[in-house]
Amino acid sequence: MFFVILGRLVNINALFRETRLVKIHSLHIYPVKSLTGIQVPSFEMDDFGPKGDRRWMIVDADRNFATQRTFPELAKITTSVVDGCVSIRIPGEGDFTLKATDEELRVLVWCDWVKAHEGEAAASEALSRFCGKDLRFVYMSDSSFRRVDAGRVTEYRRVGFADGFPFLITSLASLQELNGRLEIPVDMRRFRPNIVVEGAAPWQEDHWRKLKVGEQYFDIVKPCSRCVLTTVDPDTGLKDPGLQPLRTLSGYRRTADGVIFGQNAIHESSGIIHVDDSVTVIESE
């Protein structure tokens, strides 16, 4: 539909698309890497990213990080945070509060050897029984420093045990577009974002470079390449035998960076963001 506005012929539908309100739909933190996340109404950001996000991790006997890629049943272990303490519930084992000991060790997450503190034995022993493998919880203290990928971020920035960057931003519209291609829809938990936005067009986030979220600023630094973890059902802890939704994404979302869903980001300063905060694109390609 076209109207003449101030002497110009304007496509009203296009104008609406350009001015649609983009805002935060939901916020999520993951106290333990690869365990269930927690949806929150707001979160504070510190030097690592979302406060408390992925400061705990699971390692095997070789001190190499363990995730749902190898142990999909980890999806069934829930987490909670009360008074700053992380608690987990392991099916058939019970509830445990994670506590770091003074025992230091170096652990491997992807290509990074990182200083960590071993967790108390009770939770690790219960986890090992649940997974049938010798596993341990480890904690990254404030004194440990793991650098964000220097090939993508020239500033000397840190990150916790997240795969590579402090934040993952995804779009509700992109998930809806993907689900239109799937026989069985999936929910956003498969993609483990920190910030989910609504109001953008599908895949519009591919072109974002800088955002203002509420009063905070974020730089988009790398598209997020997806792996078999997206094929794990977060309710059952079982992998989809047809490798969905990864197989469908591979058919039309493959780039030089991999099969893409979502964008990795870093924050410019500490602060707080909330659900329903506006999201303004400051810079795009």
XYZ file of N, CA and C in Angstrom:
855
model
N 0.856 -1.192 0.000
C 0.000 0.000 0.000
C 0.890 1.241 0.000
N 0.569 2.219 -0.849
C 1.383 3.422 -0.984
C 0.561 4.659 -0.634
N 1.207 5.623 0.025
C 0.609 6.915 0.314
C 1.625 7.999 -0.035
N 1.090 9.211 -0.345
C 1.960 10.354 -0.554
C 2.118 11.089 0.767
N 3.365 11.165 1.289
C 3.644 11.836 2.551
C 4.698 12.900 2.290
N 4.333 14.177 2.542
C 5.245 15.304 2.320
C 5.827 15.266 0.909
N 4.954 14.966 -0.060
C 5.355 14.987 -1.454
C 6.093 13.756 -1.919
N 6.273 12.741 -1.022
C 6.976 11.522 -1.397
C 6.017 10.355 -1.441
N 6.238 9.446 -2.420
C 5.461 8.224 -2.497
C 6.088 7.203 -1.562
N 5.356 6.780 -0.529
C 5.916 5.930 0.519
C 5.183 4.599 0.562
N 5.947 3.506 0.589
C 5.407 2.173 0.800
C 5.171 1.998 2.294
N 3.931 2.034 2.728
C 3.605 1.982 4.159
C 4.069 0.670 4.784
N 3.940 -0.446 4.061
C 4.365 -1.734 4.618
C 5.870 -1.743 4.868
N 6.642 -1.184 3.920
C 8.089 -1.127 4.114
C 8.441 -0.206 5.264
N 7.720 0.910 5.385
C 7.972 1.838 6.479
C 7.717 1.175 7.821
N 6.666 0.383 7.895
C 6.359 -0.327 9.143
C 7.479 -1.299 9.505
N 7.986 -2.017 8.476
C 9.049 -2.977 8.752
C 10.293 -2.288 9.296
N 10.594 -1.105 8.760
C 11.789 -0.392 9.165
C 11.670 0.195 10.567
N 10.434 0.483 10.990
C 10.246 1.165 12.267
C 9.644 0.258 13.336
N 9.534 -1.016 13.047
C 8.936 -1.920 14.025
C 9.746 -1.887 15.324
N 9.076 -2.112 16.430
C 9.714 -2.091 17.736
C 10.423 -3.410 17.977
N 11.714 -3.332 18.187
C 12.496 -4.508 18.556
C 12.811 -4.385 20.037
N 12.592 -5.465 20.779
C 12.826 -5.434 22.220
C 13.260 -6.804 22.706
N 13.663 -6.849 23.974
C 14.059 -8.126 24.569
C 12.813 -8.954 24.867
N 12.784 -10.159 24.332
C 11.692 -11.092 24.605
C 11.960 -11.894 25.874
N 13.209 -12.365 26.040
C 13.559 -13.147 27.229
C 15.063 -13.097 27.458
N 15.454 -13.372 28.706
C 16.856 -13.386 29.120
C 17.153 -14.719 29.811
N 18.368 -15.218 29.629
C 18.709 -16.542 30.134
C 20.151 -16.554 30.637
N 20.369 -17.254 31.749
C 21.722 -17.503 32.230
C 21.905 -19.009 32.402
N 23.160 -19.435 32.372
C 23.512 -20.849 32.451
C 24.621 -20.986 33.498
N 24.248 -21.183 34.756
C 25.264 -21.217 35.815
C 26.329 -22.286 35.605
N 25.931 -23.420 35.003
C 26.870 -24.507 34.732
C 26.844 -24.791 33.239
N 27.975 -24.747 32.605
C 28.053 -24.999 31.167
C 27.419 -26.344 30.829
N 26.458 -26.320 29.890
C 25.775 -27.486 29.331
C 24.690 -28.088 30.219
N 24.434 -27.506 31.402
C 23.257 -27.901 32.169
C 22.113 -26.950 31.839
N 20.935 -27.238 32.380
C 19.755 -26.435 32.088
C 19.965 -24.972 32.450
N 19.463 -24.079 31.598
C 19.542 -22.654 31.875
C 18.400 -22.170 32.745
N 18.451 -20.902 33.099
C 17.420 -20.270 33.929
C 16.927 -19.021 33.206
N 15.622 -18.942 32.998
C 15.048 -17.730 32.414
C 14.834 -16.707 33.520
N 15.307 -15.487 33.302
C 15.283 -14.457 34.347
C 14.659 -13.170 33.795
N 14.077 -12.339 34.665
C 13.493 -11.076 34.195
C 14.525 -10.004 33.882
N 15.721 -10.148 34.432
C 16.805 -9.193 34.188
C 18.103 -9.861 34.605
N 19.217 -9.314 34.138
C 20.485 -9.747 34.712
C 21.499 -8.609 34.699
N 22.378 -8.702 35.691
C 23.479 -7.766 35.805
C 24.647 -8.280 34.977
N 25.406 -7.369 34.406
C 26.576 -7.747 33.616
C 27.842 -7.327 34.344
N 28.776 -8.270 34.461
C 30.080 -7.952 35.041
C 31.149 -8.144 33.975
N 32.397 -8.237 34.400
C 33.504 -8.319 33.453
C 33.429 -9.573 32.582
N 32.853 -10.660 33.104
C 32.758 -11.918 32.372
C 31.611 -11.932 31.361
N 30.566 -11.161 31.600
C 29.337 -11.216 30.804
C 28.146 -11.182 31.739
N 27.070 -11.938 31.473
C 25.976 -12.019 32.447
C 26.517 -12.557 33.770
N 26.210 -11.888 34.862
C 26.783 -12.280 36.153
C 26.410 -13.718 36.495
N 27.422 -14.522 36.784
C 27.195 -15.918 37.163
C 27.033 -16.874 35.997
N 27.156 -16.387 34.779
C 26.919 -17.235 33.617
C 28.140 -18.099 33.305
N 27.950 -19.407 33.316
C 28.967 -20.385 32.945
C 30.302 -20.188 33.650
N 30.214 -19.926 34.946
C 31.425 -19.901 35.774
C 31.751 -21.318 36.270
N 30.756 -22.212 36.223
C 30.967 -23.623 36.530
C 30.990 -24.432 35.234
N 31.747 -25.514 35.242
C 31.862 -26.386 34.082
C 32.105 -27.810 34.561
N 31.887 -28.766 33.682
C 32.139 -30.179 33.968
C 33.346 -30.619 33.158
N 34.264 -31.356 33.791
C 35.420 -31.898 33.079
C 35.503 -33.405 33.313
N 36.187 -34.079 32.384
C 36.389 -35.522 32.531
C 37.719 -35.799 33.236
N 38.116 -37.048 33.238
C 39.338 -37.438 33.961
C 40.600 -36.815 33.363
N 40.514 -36.420 32.087
C 41.643 -35.764 31.423
C 41.584 -34.249 31.564
N 40.650 -33.751 32.360
C 40.428 -32.324 32.603
C 39.937 -31.582 31.356
N 39.357 -32.343 30.424
C 38.780 -31.766 29.215
C 37.285 -31.508 29.441
N 36.784 -30.388 28.931
C 35.393 -30.029 29.197
C 34.425 -31.052 28.618
N 33.337 -31.297 29.345
C 32.304 -32.256 28.946
C 30.982 -31.527 28.787
N 30.261 -31.823 27.694
C 29.004 -31.131 27.395
C 27.956 -32.125 26.898
N 26.800 -31.590 26.528
C 25.732 -32.405 25.963
C 26.115 -33.009 24.613
N 27.162 -32.526 23.987
C 27.608 -33.138 22.737
C 27.943 -34.609 22.969
N 28.574 -34.897 24.109
C 28.960 -36.261 24.457
C 27.992 -36.892 25.442
N 27.436 -36.066 26.336
C 26.520 -36.554 27.379
C 25.185 -35.814 27.262
N 24.343 -36.195 26.305
C 23.076 -35.473 26.123
C 22.178 -35.502 27.360
N 22.366 -36.490 28.235
C 21.559 -36.594 29.449
C 21.788 -35.427 30.404
N 22.851 -34.656 30.195
C 23.077 -33.474 31.023
C 21.918 -32.483 30.914
N 21.163 -32.546 29.820
C 20.023 -31.648 29.625
C 18.967 -31.822 30.714
N 18.985 -32.948 31.395
C 17.969 -33.218 32.420
C 18.380 -32.737 33.813
N 19.592 -32.219 33.950
C 20.041 -31.704 35.246
C 19.687 -30.225 35.323
N 18.845 -29.865 36.275
C 18.374 -28.491 36.391
C 19.264 -27.692 37.340
N 19.229 -26.380 37.157
C 20.029 -25.485 37.985
C 19.151 -24.413 38.604
N 19.607 -23.869 39.699
C 18.952 -22.720 40.334
C 20.023 -21.914 41.058
N 19.711 -20.660 41.323
C 20.624 -19.792 42.060
C 19.854 -19.148 43.197
N 20.319 -19.358 44.421
C 19.693 -18.776 45.609
C 20.782 -18.094 46.427
N 20.606 -16.786 46.656
C 21.590 -16.008 47.419
C 23.003 -16.162 46.856
N 23.082 -16.211 45.531
C 24.378 -16.289 44.877
C 24.992 -17.667 44.808
N 24.323 -18.673 45.387
C 24.841 -20.037 45.374
C 24.138 -20.860 44.305
N 24.919 -21.626 43.549
C 24.373 -22.453 42.471
C 24.020 -23.827 43.017
N 22.774 -24.234 42.780
C 22.330 -25.574 43.160
C 21.907 -26.338 41.911
N 22.062 -27.647 41.955
C 21.659 -28.500 40.839
C 20.775 -29.625 41.365
N 19.963 -30.169 40.478
C 19.145 -31.341 40.806
C 19.437 -32.410 39.765
N 20.018 -33.512 40.213
C 20.381 -34.619 39.331
C 19.329 -35.716 39.481
N 18.655 -36.096 38.393
C 17.624 -37.136 38.503
C 18.164 -38.409 39.165
N 17.439 -38.884 40.167
C 17.819 -40.105 40.859
C 18.915 -39.938 41.897
N 19.494 -38.730 41.978
C 20.596 -38.490 42.913
C 20.260 -37.441 43.967
N 19.442 -36.447 43.602
C 19.049 -35.439 44.570
C 19.599 -34.056 44.260
N 19.541 -33.191 45.274
C 19.939 -31.793 45.137
C 21.318 -31.566 45.763
N 22.097 -30.710 45.097
C 23.452 -30.408 45.567
C 23.729 -28.929 45.358
N 24.360 -28.300 46.336
C 24.855 -26.930 46.178
C 26.321 -27.013 45.779
N 26.676 -26.360 44.686
C 28.044 -26.413 44.194
C 28.925 -25.469 45.002
N 30.010 -26.004 45.517
C 30.956 -25.218 46.306
C 32.367 -25.509 45.814
N 33.135 -24.450 45.583
C 34.511 -24.609 45.128
C 35.430 -24.879 46.317
N 36.424 -25.706 46.105
C 37.446 -25.983 47.119
C 38.677 -25.125 46.823
N 39.701 -25.275 47.638
C 40.961 -24.566 47.413
C 41.853 -25.290 46.404
N 41.411 -26.466 45.959
C 42.226 -27.274 45.045
C 42.218 -26.675 43.645
N 43.393 -26.207 43.200
C 43.497 -25.606 41.862
C 43.932 -26.651 40.835
N 43.432 -26.496 39.618
C 43.853 -27.340 38.515
C 43.641 -26.570 37.216
N 44.304 -27.005 36.170
C 44.119 -26.382 34.862
C 43.218 -27.281 34.042
N 42.221 -26.681 33.400
C 41.233 -27.444 32.648
C 41.188 -26.922 31.215
N 40.738 -27.786 30.304
C 40.717 -27.446 28.883
C 39.292 -27.192 28.417
N 39.058 -26.006 27.858
C 37.786 -25.702 27.201
C 38.129 -25.233 25.802
N 37.739 -26.053 24.812
C 38.191 -25.874 23.437
C 39.714 -25.827 23.396
N 40.320 -24.746 22.966
C 41.789 -24.705 22.863
C 42.444 -23.991 24.040
N 41.673 -23.648 25.050
C 42.185 -22.831 26.149
C 42.386 -23.657 27.411
N 43.605 -23.639 27.937
C 43.859 -24.188 29.266
C 43.633 -23.069 30.277
N 42.753 -23.310 31.231
C 42.285 -22.265 32.136
C 42.454 -22.719 33.583
N 42.869 -21.812 34.441
C 42.960 -22.110 35.866
C 41.561 -22.179 36.470
N 41.320 -23.232 37.239
C 40.005 -23.419 37.866
C 40.185 -24.018 39.252
N 39.071 -24.050 40.000
C 39.052 -24.683 41.314
C 38.098 -25.878 41.261
N 38.542 -26.973 41.822
C 37.716 -28.174 41.834
C 36.535 -27.995 42.784
N 35.375 -28.533 42.391
C 34.206 -28.491 43.251
C 34.244 -29.572 44.312
N 33.393 -29.435 45.324
C 33.334 -30.450 46.384
C 32.905 -31.795 45.807
N 33.349 -32.859 46.453
C 33.265 -34.204 45.881
C 31.836 -34.728 45.741
N 30.932 -34.403 46.657
C 29.610 -35.042 46.663
C 28.863 -34.840 45.352
N 28.839 -33.610 44.852
C 28.120 -33.338 43.606
C 28.805 -34.030 42.430
N 30.133 -34.022 42.408
C 30.866 -34.660 41.308
C 30.652 -36.172 41.298
N 30.625 -36.777 42.478
C 30.400 -38.218 42.560
C 28.996 -38.582 42.078
N 28.000 -37.765 42.432
C 26.631 -38.016 41.971
C 26.533 -37.846 40.460
N 27.194 -36.830 39.930
C 27.203 -36.617 38.482
C 27.855 -37.800 37.770
N 28.940 -38.303 38.314
C 29.642 -39.437 37.706
C 28.745 -40.669 37.669
N 28.004 -40.900 38.736
C 27.079 -42.042 38.745
C 25.989 -41.846 37.689
N 25.477 -40.642 37.585
C 24.388 -40.353 36.645
C 24.835 -40.561 35.202
N 26.047 -40.161 34.870
C 26.533 -40.242 33.486
C 27.342 -41.515 33.211
N 27.681 -42.269 34.267
C 28.466 -43.481 34.067
C 29.884 -43.202 33.616
N 30.435 -42.074 34.035
C 31.777 -41.646 33.622
C 32.350 -40.794 34.737
N 33.674 -40.838 34.889
C 34.338 -40.039 35.919
C 34.321 -38.572 35.499
N 33.491 -37.765 36.165
C 33.332 -36.351 35.831
C 33.454 -35.514 37.091
N 33.858 -34.248 36.907
C 34.014 -33.337 38.043
C 33.485 -31.961 37.690
N 32.966 -31.274 38.706
C 32.607 -29.865 38.557
C 33.834 -29.006 38.878
N 34.033 -27.952 38.065
C 35.120 -27.011 38.327
C 34.571 -25.592 38.213
N 35.229 -24.670 38.903
C 34.760 -23.286 38.994
C 35.852 -22.324 38.537
N 35.459 -21.331 37.740
C 36.384 -20.280 37.330
C 36.245 -19.105 38.284
N 37.301 -18.832 39.049
C 37.264 -17.738 40.019
C 37.588 -16.415 39.328
N 37.428 -15.329 40.060
C 37.722 -14.000 39.509
C 39.196 -13.861 39.133
N 40.064 -14.630 39.763
C 41.492 -14.510 39.496
C 41.915 -15.207 38.208
N 41.022 -16.015 37.644
C 41.325 -16.696 36.396
C 40.974 -15.789 35.221
N 41.751 -15.886 34.139
C 41.484 -15.042 32.974
C 41.540 -15.886 31.708
N 40.417 -15.959 31.027
C 40.335 -16.610 29.718
C 39.957 -15.545 28.697
N 40.795 -15.372 27.722
C 40.590 -14.270 26.778
C 39.575 -14.630 25.694
N 38.719 -13.669 25.362
C 37.851 -13.786 24.201
C 38.730 -13.917 22.959
N 38.240 -14.624 21.954
C 38.967 -14.880 20.714
C 39.609 -13.599 20.168
N 40.947 -13.556 20.212
C 41.670 -12.357 19.770
C 41.540 -12.129 18.272
N 41.182 -13.169 17.520
C 40.975 -12.999 16.091
C 39.709 -12.238 15.761
N 38.808 -12.141 16.721
C 37.533 -11.446 16.526
C 37.430 -10.162 17.351
N 38.131 -10.130 18.479
C 38.053 -8.984 19.395
C 39.473 -8.568 19.750
N 39.874 -7.411 19.313
C 41.254 -6.964 19.556
C 41.456 -6.497 20.994
N 40.374 -6.040 21.657
C 40.492 -5.642 23.056
C 40.808 -6.859 23.922
N 41.480 -6.621 25.031
C 41.851 -7.698 25.948
C 40.668 -7.965 26.864
N 39.692 -8.736 26.357
C 38.451 -9.009 27.079
C 38.419 -10.460 27.545
N 37.666 -10.701 28.623
C 37.608 -12.033 29.207
C 36.237 -12.663 28.983
N 36.177 -13.957 29.190
C 34.938 -14.717 29.109
C 35.057 -15.875 30.084
N 33.912 -16.366 30.568
C 33.904 -17.526 31.446
C 34.082 -18.809 30.652
N 33.302 -19.846 30.989
C 33.403 -21.125 30.296
C 32.459 -21.220 29.101
N 31.845 -20.110 28.669
C 31.049 -20.117 27.448
C 31.939 -20.546 26.290
N 31.347 -20.999 25.188
C 32.152 -21.527 24.090
C 33.194 -20.534 23.600
N 32.855 -19.248 23.513
C 33.860 -18.326 23.019
C 33.647 -16.867 23.362
N 32.395 -16.470 23.630
C 32.080 -15.064 23.821
C 31.077 -14.907 24.963
N 31.016 -13.717 25.573
C 30.160 -13.551 26.758
C 28.661 -13.645 26.487
N 28.216 -13.270 25.271
C 26.777 -13.217 24.999
C 26.436 -13.912 23.693
N 25.266 -14.554 23.688
C 24.675 -15.057 22.455
C 23.291 -14.434 22.322
N 23.071 -13.778 21.185
C 21.807 -13.091 20.910
C 21.084 -13.832 19.787
N 19.820 -14.176 20.008
C 19.015 -14.826 18.976
C 17.702 -14.071 18.796
N 16.997 -14.416 17.725
C 15.764 -13.728 17.368
C 14.594 -14.697 17.335
N 13.478 -14.312 17.944
C 12.269 -15.129 17.939
C 11.766 -15.345 16.519
N 11.850 -14.315 15.676
C 11.368 -14.433 14.304
C 12.181 -15.455 13.509
N 13.476 -15.523 13.760
C 14.310 -16.496 13.056
C 13.944 -17.914 13.472
N 13.657 -18.112 14.762
C 13.211 -19.431 15.213
C 11.885 -19.798 14.562
N 10.975 -18.846 14.480
C 9.678 -19.115 13.856
C 9.840 -19.469 12.386
N 10.761 -18.791 11.697
C 11.008 -19.107 10.286
C 11.568 -20.516 10.143
N 12.508 -20.871 11.027
C 13.054 -22.227 11.009
C 11.969 -23.249 11.285
N 11.140 -22.997 12.284
C 10.097 -23.953 12.633
C 9.104 -24.165 11.504
N 8.941 -23.163 10.635
C 8.078 -23.328 9.474
C 8.605 -24.351 8.490
N 9.877 -24.718 8.624
C 10.504 -25.704 7.751
C 10.602 -27.087 8.399
N 10.322 -27.174 9.699
C 10.489 -28.422 10.438
C 9.169 -29.162 10.577
N 9.236 -30.475 10.541
C 8.043 -31.287 10.773
C 7.601 -31.178 12.232
N 8.576 -31.156 13.152
C 8.297 -30.995 14.577
C 9.024 -29.737 15.040
N 8.293 -28.681 15.448
C 8.950 -27.434 15.875
C 9.819 -27.648 17.102
N 10.821 -26.796 17.244
C 11.699 -26.814 18.419
C 11.567 -25.481 19.133
N 11.978 -25.439 20.397
C 11.937 -24.161 21.105
C 13.349 -23.615 21.271
N 13.429 -22.393 21.768
C 14.697 -21.672 21.796
C 15.720 -22.296 22.731
N 15.278 -23.182 23.627
C 16.235 -23.796 24.546
C 17.318 -24.580 23.810
N 17.008 -25.068 22.614
C 18.006 -25.815 21.835
C 19.246 -24.969 21.533
N 19.082 -23.637 21.493
C 20.145 -22.763 21.016
C 20.851 -22.011 22.145
N 20.373 -22.127 23.356
C 21.037 -21.645 24.565
C 21.495 -20.186 24.476
N 20.572 -19.272 24.130
C 20.945 -17.853 24.061
C 20.935 -17.199 25.436
N 21.587 -16.055 25.536
C 21.446 -15.187 26.704
C 20.348 -14.160 26.496
N 20.267 -13.627 25.271
C 19.306 -12.575 24.954
C 18.493 -13.013 23.736
N 17.174 -13.052 23.893
C 16.279 -13.341 22.775
C 15.496 -12.072 22.473
N 15.522 -11.644 21.217
C 14.819 -10.426 20.831
C 13.567 -10.779 20.047
N 12.595 -9.886 20.099
C 11.391 -10.018 19.271
C 11.153 -8.709 18.544
N 10.467 -8.803 17.411
C 10.141 -7.613 16.632
C 10.994 -7.428 15.405
N 12.117 -8.132 15.320
C 12.970 -8.052 14.138
C 12.432 -8.985 13.061
N 12.818 -8.745 11.816
C 12.491 -9.662 10.730
C 13.373 -10.908 10.846
N 12.932 -12.043 10.316
C 13.763 -13.244 10.376
C 15.149 -13.014 9.776
N 16.162 -13.424 10.511
C 17.568 -13.383 10.110
C 18.111 -11.958 9.962
N 17.356 -10.966 10.397
C 17.843 -9.589 10.358
C 19.098 -9.435 11.214
N 19.223 -10.257 12.246
C 20.370 -10.162 13.149
C 21.691 -10.473 12.446
N 21.627 -11.133 11.283
C 22.854 -11.407 10.529
C 23.600 -10.125 10.155
N 22.878 -9.023 10.061
C 23.449 -7.773 9.566
C 23.779 -6.774 10.671
N 23.470 -7.105 11.919
C 23.736 -6.175 13.010
C 25.222 -6.155 13.345
N 25.705 -4.962 13.695
C 27.089 -4.823 14.120
C 27.216 -4.162 15.492
N 26.300 -3.269 15.838
C 26.301 -2.650 17.155
C 24.857 -2.406 17.585
N 24.556 -2.729 18.855
C 23.215 -2.581 19.391
C 23.236 -1.739 20.655
N 22.135 -1.040 20.885
C 21.862 -0.448 22.183
C 20.686 -1.208 22.776
N 20.901 -1.850 23.900
C 19.873 -2.649 24.571
C 19.565 -1.967 25.887
N 18.364 -1.390 26.004
C 18.105 -0.526 27.151
C 19.076 0.626 27.097
N 19.935 0.750 28.127
C 20.965 1.790 28.143
C 22.366 1.217 27.929
N 22.443 -0.066 27.558
C 23.736 -0.740 27.412
C 24.065 -0.972 25.932
N 25.369 -0.992 25.622
C 25.807 -1.154 24.242
C 26.514 -2.495 24.056
N 26.249 -3.120 22.904
C 26.828 -4.419 22.563
C 27.422 -4.366 21.160
N 28.567 -5.005 20.999
C 29.167 -5.184 19.683
C 28.938 -6.619 19.227
N 28.412 -6.777 18.026
C 28.253 -8.104 17.443
C 29.589 -8.489 16.817
N 30.168 -9.612 17.253
C 31.541 -9.917 16.869
C 31.699 -11.185 16.029
N 30.692 -12.081 16.058
C 30.841 -13.310 15.275
C 29.499 -14.023 15.157
N 29.145 -14.498 13.952
C 27.968 -15.369 13.856
C 28.200 -16.647 14.657
N 27.126 -17.194 15.212
C 27.258 -18.390 16.045
C 27.038 -19.637 15.198
N 28.081 -20.442 15.043
C 27.964 -21.699 14.296
C 27.419 -22.779 15.228
N 26.521 -23.588 14.701
C 25.805 -24.553 15.525
C 26.327 -25.966 15.317
N 26.092 -26.811 16.347
C 26.621 -28.173 16.351
C 25.520 -29.145 16.762
N 25.912 -30.393 17.036
C 24.941 -31.431 17.359
C 24.228 -31.177 18.679
N 24.718 -30.254 19.498
C 24.024 -29.948 20.742
C 22.595 -29.475 20.467
N 22.365 -28.842 19.317
C 21.012 -28.369 18.969
C 20.063 -29.524 18.693
N 20.592 -30.733 18.531
C 19.735 -31.890 18.252
C 19.279 -32.592 19.526
N 19.716 -32.104 20.694
C 19.333 -32.715 21.974
C 18.011 -32.129 22.446
N 17.044 -32.993 22.707
C 15.766 -32.552 23.254
C 15.979 -32.113 24.702
N 15.700 -30.849 25.034
C 15.980 -30.379 26.398
C 15.090 -31.004 27.460
N 13.997 -31.628 27.053
C 13.114 -32.277 28.025
C 13.512 -33.724 28.299
N 13.954 -34.436 27.266
C 14.247 -35.859 27.424
C 15.739 -36.159 27.543
N 16.598 -35.233 27.088
C 18.027 -35.501 27.073
C 18.426 -36.507 26.013
N 17.612 -36.661 24.962
C 17.903 -37.589 23.873
C 18.182 -36.804 22.595
N 19.103 -37.311 21.778
C 19.390 -36.687 20.494
C 18.329 -37.085 19.469
N 17.947 -36.121 18.641
C 17.000 -36.393 17.563
C 17.659 -37.341 16.552
N 17.014 -38.466 16.245
C 17.642 -39.428 15.319
C 17.830 -38.870 13.916
N 17.030 -37.864 13.555
C 17.166 -37.237 12.246
C 18.066 -36.025 12.256
N 18.738 -35.782 13.401
C 19.654 -34.642 13.570
C 18.976 -33.297 13.301
N 17.705 -33.214 13.673
C 17.017 -31.925 13.553
C 17.171 -31.125 14.846
N 17.240 -29.799 14.758
C 17.049 -28.968 13.561
C 18.325 -28.688 12.775
N 19.460 -29.292 13.183
C 20.734 -28.977 12.543
C 20.719 -29.325 11.056
N 20.105 -30.447 10.712
C 20.095 -30.854 9.301
C 19.367 -29.834 8.440
N 18.227 -29.343 8.906
C 17.493 -28.346 8.129
C 18.276 -27.043 8.037
N 18.835 -26.583 9.146
C 19.647 -25.371 9.116
C 20.814 -25.508 8.137
N 21.404 -26.682 8.068
C 22.543 -26.897 7.181
C 22.171 -26.688 5.722
N 20.900 -26.875 5.401
C 20.465 -26.749 4.022
C 20.379 -25.322 3.523
N 20.288 -24.338 4.438
C 20.136 -22.964 3.947
C 20.801 -21.904 4.817
N 21.499 -22.328 5.874
C 22.150 -21.358 6.754
C 23.647 -21.614 6.875
N 24.228 -22.295 5.897
C 25.657 -22.601 5.944
C 26.455 -21.445 5.346
N 27.465 -20.998 6.075
C 28.344 -19.920 5.624
C 29.791 -20.335 5.869
N 30.715 -19.424 5.582
C 32.127 -19.701 5.859
C 32.381 -19.890 7.344
N 31.502 -19.345 8.199
C 31.636 -19.494 9.653
C 30.954 -20.734 10.185
N 30.280 -21.505 9.327
C 29.564 -22.687 9.764
C 28.064 -22.549 9.538
N 27.291 -23.398 10.203
C 25.827 -23.354 10.120
C 25.348 -22.381 11.196
N 24.731 -21.284 10.765
C 24.552 -20.129 11.652
C 23.141 -20.023 12.209
N 23.085 -19.812 13.526
C 21.839 -19.401 14.193
C 22.246 -18.540 15.380
N 22.000 -17.236 15.294
C 22.327 -16.321 16.381
C 23.659 -15.628 16.163
N 23.911 -14.630 17.024
C 25.110 -13.808 16.904
C 25.799 -13.693 18.262
N 27.112 -13.879 18.267
C 27.895 -13.683 19.479
C 28.202 -12.203 19.672
N 28.245 -11.767 20.928
C 28.421 -10.346 21.216
C 29.259 -10.144 22.460
N 29.822 -8.944 22.569
C 30.476 -8.500 23.795
C 29.812 -7.196 24.234
N 29.854 -6.925 25.517
C 29.249 -5.720 26.070
C 30.318 -4.667 26.285
N 29.919 -3.409 26.243
C 30.890 -2.328 26.375
C 31.145 -1.940 27.826
N 30.212 -2.254 28.731
C 30.391 -1.865 30.135
C 29.492 -2.707 31.018
N 29.697 -2.621 32.317
C 28.805 -3.283 33.261
C 27.462 -2.560 33.280
N 26.445 -3.218 33.797
C 25.114 -2.621 33.852
C 24.068 -3.702 33.998
N 22.804 -3.328 33.829
C 21.684 -4.259 33.956
C 20.783 -4.113 32.735
N 20.306 -5.228 32.200
C 19.288 -5.196 31.156
C 18.083 -5.997 31.625
N 16.913 -5.672 31.069
C 15.650 -6.241 31.513
C 14.840 -6.742 30.320
N 13.994 -7.724 30.562
C 12.987 -8.106 29.584
C 12.146 -6.872 29.237
N 11.810 -6.724 27.970
C 11.050 -5.604 27.405
C 11.896 -4.361 27.153
N 13.193 -4.367 27.515
C 14.055 -3.253 27.122
C 14.074 -3.152 25.600
N 14.120 -1.934 25.101
C 14.187 -1.730 23.665
C 15.552 -2.133 23.128
N 15.576 -2.562 21.885
C 16.807 -2.936 21.176
C 16.910 -2.061 19.943
N 17.934 -1.225 19.903
C 18.128 -0.290 18.790
C 19.382 -0.680 18.031
N 19.254 -0.805 16.724
C 20.405 -1.124 15.881
C 21.170 0.184 15.630
N 22.376 0.264 16.192
C 23.212 1.448 16.035
C 24.025 1.382 14.743
N 24.448 0.164 14.400
C 25.246 -0.016 13.197
C 24.922 -1.362 12.586
N 24.755 -1.396 11.253
C 24.528 -2.649 10.540
C 25.271 -2.616 9.222
N 25.444 -3.770 8.625
C 26.176 -3.812 7.358
C 25.233 -3.577 6.183
